[in-house]
């Protein structure tokens, strides 16, 4: 069996595959050349993250492919159902990067609440000459403890965000399409664990009414989850972080509500026009921005690589 890890794989994952007698090609092949490379090198397994798209053209042109793997949760860059209809196994790693994404959510929340995103821009330029003025301009900061955290989506990432919010002393609420209850376990360094039973709501108005910090953690959607009607129902001075997918929040409308003061600050790790975000977003001082790095930690990539390797090895054994 031969694997092309076109968007990379961790050393631990690569080692696990090799120890199972599976050859790993870590070439980075441009999208236009993927089909030729797969066919010329007799590739059986194609592993991708978000960069490489595996659509019907690749599936049809590469009959040798038996497995397509996505290092991460969302699989909107893969024609999953079509691949399955052709007898190809499609795998992913739905929980491996959850903690990393959740930590990025709070990195942005802390940055927004304490104006770190803006002070990091301005201190190199004005810190020497306008130190006291900058200090005064960043006075209107907030603690997260005691505030209300609203999480949209209750998958593995949403659950990690809720757990971190609880650990910080925040009140939490969750919005889902249908109400559901999950028992979340917080584990501590000394072996203690505490369980919290969290029930989500599908009442958008009640969810938005008094929420101070909103985290969007949903799969890709065909329409905006947050647009004018939702912004209107939010309390003044709300903070919003989107680490889900571009297109779940209307970015143009977001800028309007930042300008009006309804939204105190927002953070985007994903964009509608990724990988070329709109310039007004990049230049807005009320936005904390990152280039789709939610799962880009050494820890998450190790977990992703190992999890993919384990699934591939298992599928290989099943076909022998």
PDB file of N, CA and C in Angstrom, residues 239-274:
ATOM      1  N   UNK A 239     -18.651  40.258  22.090  1.00  0.00           N
ATOM      2  CA  UNK A 239     -17.448  39.795  21.400  1.00  0.00           C
ATOM      3  C   UNK A 239     -17.781  38.496  20.673  1.00  0.00           C
ATOM      4  N   UNK A 240     -17.246  38.338  19.442  1.00  0.00           N
ATOM      5  CA  UNK A 240     -17.560  37.163  18.624  1.00  0.00           C
ATOM      6  C   UNK A 240     -16.273  36.575  18.063  1.00  0.00           C
ATOM      7  N   UNK A 241     -16.148  35.235  18.110  1.00  0.00           N
ATOM      8  CA  UNK A 241     -15.009  34.549  17.500  1.00  0.00           C
ATOM      9  C   UNK A 241     -15.531  33.473  16.551  1.00  0.00           C
ATOM     10  N   UNK A 242     -15.018  33.458  15.321  1.00  0.00           N
ATOM     11  CA  UNK A 242     -15.371  32.414  14.351  1.00  0.00           C
ATOM     12  C   UNK A 242     -14.135  31.600  13.990  1.00  0.00           C
ATOM     13  N   UNK A 243     -14.099  30.368  14.465  1.00  0.00           N
ATOM     14  CA  UNK A 243     -13.054  29.424  14.064  1.00  0.00           C
ATOM     15  C   UNK A 243     -13.666  28.257  13.296  1.00  0.00           C
ATOM     16  N   UNK A 244     -14.914  28.425  12.837  1.00  0.00           N
ATOM     17  CA  UNK A 244     -15.633  27.328  12.191  1.00  0.00           C
ATOM     18  C   UNK A 244     -15.285  27.239  10.703  1.00  0.00           C
ATOM     19  N   UNK A 245     -16.012  27.964   9.888  1.00  0.00           N
ATOM     20  CA  UNK A 245     -15.780  28.014   8.451  1.00  0.00           C
ATOM     21  C   UNK A 245     -16.157  29.404   7.960  1.00  0.00           C
ATOM     22  N   UNK A 246     -15.506  29.862   6.896  1.00  0.00           N
ATOM     23  CA  UNK A 246     -15.930  31.091   6.266  1.00  0.00           C
ATOM     24  C   UNK A 246     -17.331  30.925   5.721  1.00  0.00           C
ATOM     25  N   UNK A 247     -18.143  31.974   5.848  1.00  0.00           N
ATOM     26  CA  UNK A 247     -19.503  31.898   5.328  1.00  0.00           C
ATOM     27  C   UNK A 247     -20.550  31.612   6.378  1.00  0.00           C
ATOM     28  N   UNK A 248     -20.144  31.381   7.639  1.00  0.00           N
ATOM     29  CA  UNK A 248     -21.155  31.193   8.679  1.00  0.00           C
ATOM     30  C   UNK A 248     -21.547  32.528   9.302  1.00  0.00           C
ATOM     31  N   UNK A 249     -20.715  33.549   9.097  1.00  0.00           N
ATOM     32  CA  UNK A 249     -21.027  34.894   9.565  1.00  0.00           C
ATOM     33  C   UNK A 249     -20.862  35.863   8.403  1.00  0.00           C
ATOM     34  N   UNK A 250     -21.790  36.792   8.253  1.00  0.00           N
ATOM     35  CA  UNK A 250     -21.720  37.781   7.179  1.00  0.00           C
ATOM     36  C   UNK A 250     -20.661  38.817   7.545  1.00  0.00           C
ATOM     37  N   UNK A 251     -19.532  38.773   6.858  1.00  0.00           N
ATOM     38  CA  UNK A 251     -18.398  39.622   7.209  1.00  0.00           C
ATOM     39  C   UNK A 251     -18.673  41.102   6.952  1.00  0.00           C
ATOM     40  N   UNK A 252     -19.418  41.412   5.902  1.00  0.00           N
ATOM     41  CA  UNK A 252     -19.750  42.807   5.603  1.00  0.00           C
ATOM     42  C   UNK A 252     -20.636  43.375   6.699  1.00  0.00           C
ATOM     43  N   UNK A 253     -21.652  42.609   7.090  1.00  0.00           N
ATOM     44  CA  UNK A 253     -22.542  43.041   8.152  1.00  0.00           C
ATOM     45  C   UNK A 253     -21.800  43.143   9.478  1.00  0.00           C
ATOM     46  N   UNK A 254     -20.878  42.225   9.718  1.00  0.00           N
ATOM     47  CA  UNK A 254     -20.066  42.265  10.932  1.00  0.00           C
ATOM     48  C   UNK A 254     -19.346  43.607  11.059  1.00  0.00           C
ATOM     49  N   UNK A 255     -18.747  44.070   9.978  1.00  0.00           N
ATOM     50  CA  UNK A 255     -18.047  45.353  10.008  1.00  0.00           C
ATOM     51  C   UNK A 255     -19.007  46.506  10.312  1.00  0.00           C
ATOM     52  N   UNK A 256     -20.225  46.431   9.781  1.00  0.00           N
ATOM     53  CA  UNK A 256     -21.224  47.467  10.059  1.00  0.00           C
ATOM     54  C   UNK A 256     -21.541  47.529  11.553  1.00  0.00           C
ATOM     55  N   UNK A 257     -21.682  46.359  12.180  1.00  0.00           N
ATOM     56  CA  UNK A 257     -22.051  46.331  13.597  1.00  0.00           C
ATOM     57  C   UNK A 257     -20.867  46.616  14.510  1.00  0.00           C
ATOM     58  N   UNK A 258     -19.664  46.418  14.019  1.00  0.00           N
ATOM     59  CA  UNK A 258     -18.482  46.890  14.747  1.00  0.00           C
ATOM     60  C   UNK A 258     -18.453  48.412  14.712  1.00  0.00           C
ATOM     61  N   UNK A 259     -18.739  48.959  13.544  1.00  0.00           N
ATOM     62  CA  UNK A 259     -18.747  50.413  13.378  1.00  0.00           C
ATOM     63  C   UNK A 259     -19.811  51.061  14.271  1.00  0.00           C
ATOM     64  N   UNK A 260     -20.957  50.417  14.419  1.00  0.00           N
ATOM     65  CA  UNK A 260     -22.046  50.985  15.231  1.00  0.00           C
ATOM     66  C   UNK A 260     -21.800  50.832  16.724  1.00  0.00           C
ATOM     67  N   UNK A 261     -20.863  49.963  17.098  1.00  0.00           N
ATOM     68  CA  UNK A 261     -20.588  49.727  18.507  1.00  0.00           C
ATOM     69  C   UNK A 261     -21.335  48.557  19.103  1.00  0.00           C
ATOM     70  N   UNK A 262     -22.244  47.966  18.344  1.00  0.00           N
ATOM     71  CA  UNK A 262     -22.968  46.785  18.832  1.00  0.00           C
ATOM     72  C   UNK A 262     -21.982  45.657  19.150  1.00  0.00           C
ATOM     73  N   UNK A 263     -21.024  45.442  18.237  1.00  0.00           N
ATOM     74  CA  UNK A 263     -19.977  44.440  18.447  1.00  0.00           C
ATOM     75  C   UNK A 263     -18.716  45.159  18.916  1.00  0.00           C
ATOM     76  N   UNK A 264     -18.272  44.853  20.127  1.00  0.00           N
ATOM     77  CA  UNK A 264     -17.073  45.484  20.670  1.00  0.00           C
ATOM     78  C   UNK A 264     -15.813  45.022  19.942  1.00  0.00           C
ATOM     79  N   UNK A 265     -15.786  43.736  19.596  1.00  0.00           N
ATOM     80  CA  UNK A 265     -14.645  43.196  18.876  1.00  0.00           C
ATOM     81  C   UNK A 265     -14.966  41.814  18.360  1.00  0.00           C
ATOM     82  N   UNK A 266     -14.261  41.395  17.321  1.00  0.00           N
ATOM     83  CA  UNK A 266     -14.494  40.075  16.757  1.00  0.00           C
ATOM     84  C   UNK A 266     -13.178  39.492  16.281  1.00  0.00           C
ATOM     85  N   UNK A 267     -13.155  38.176  16.177  1.00  0.00           N
ATOM     86  CA  UNK A 267     -11.965  37.473  15.696  1.00  0.00           C
ATOM     87  C   UNK A 267     -12.366  36.496  14.609  1.00  0.00           C
ATOM     88  N   UNK A 268     -11.547  36.431  13.580  1.00  0.00           N
ATOM     89  CA  UNK A 268     -11.779  35.514  12.473  1.00  0.00           C
ATOM     90  C   UNK A 268     -10.525  34.681  12.226  1.00  0.00           C
ATOM     91  N   UNK A 269     -10.690  33.373  12.263  1.00  0.00           N
ATOM     92  CA  UNK A 269      -9.619  32.466  11.857  1.00  0.00           C
ATOM     93  C   UNK A 269      -9.908  31.895  10.473  1.00  0.00           C
ATOM     94  N   UNK A 270     -11.147  32.066  10.023  1.00  0.00           N
ATOM     95  CA  UNK A 270     -11.595  31.567   8.721  1.00  0.00           C
ATOM     96  C   UNK A 270     -12.342  32.692   8.012  1.00  0.00           C
ATOM     97  N   UNK A 271     -12.374  32.632   6.669  1.00  0.00           N
ATOM     98  CA  UNK A 271     -12.861  33.760   5.887  1.00  0.00           C
ATOM     99  C   UNK A 271     -13.695  33.277   4.710  1.00  0.00           C
ATOM    100  N   UNK A 272     -14.621  34.131   4.289  1.00  0.00           N
ATOM    101  CA  UNK A 272     -15.454  33.803   3.136  1.00  0.00           C
ATOM    102  C   UNK A 272     -14.599  33.654   1.879  1.00  0.00           C
ATOM    103  N   UNK A 273     -13.633  34.551   1.703  1.00  0.00           N
ATOM    104  CA  UNK A 273     -12.792  34.526   0.499  1.00  0.00           C
ATOM    105  C   UNK A 273     -11.395  33.992   0.806  1.00  0.00           C
ATOM    106  N   UNK A 274     -11.346  32.920   1.559  1.00  0.00           N
ATOM    107  CA  UNK A 274     -10.072  32.302   1.883  1.00  0.00           C
ATOM    108  C   UNK A 274      -9.506  31.615   0.635  1.00  0.00           C
TER     109      UNK A 274
END
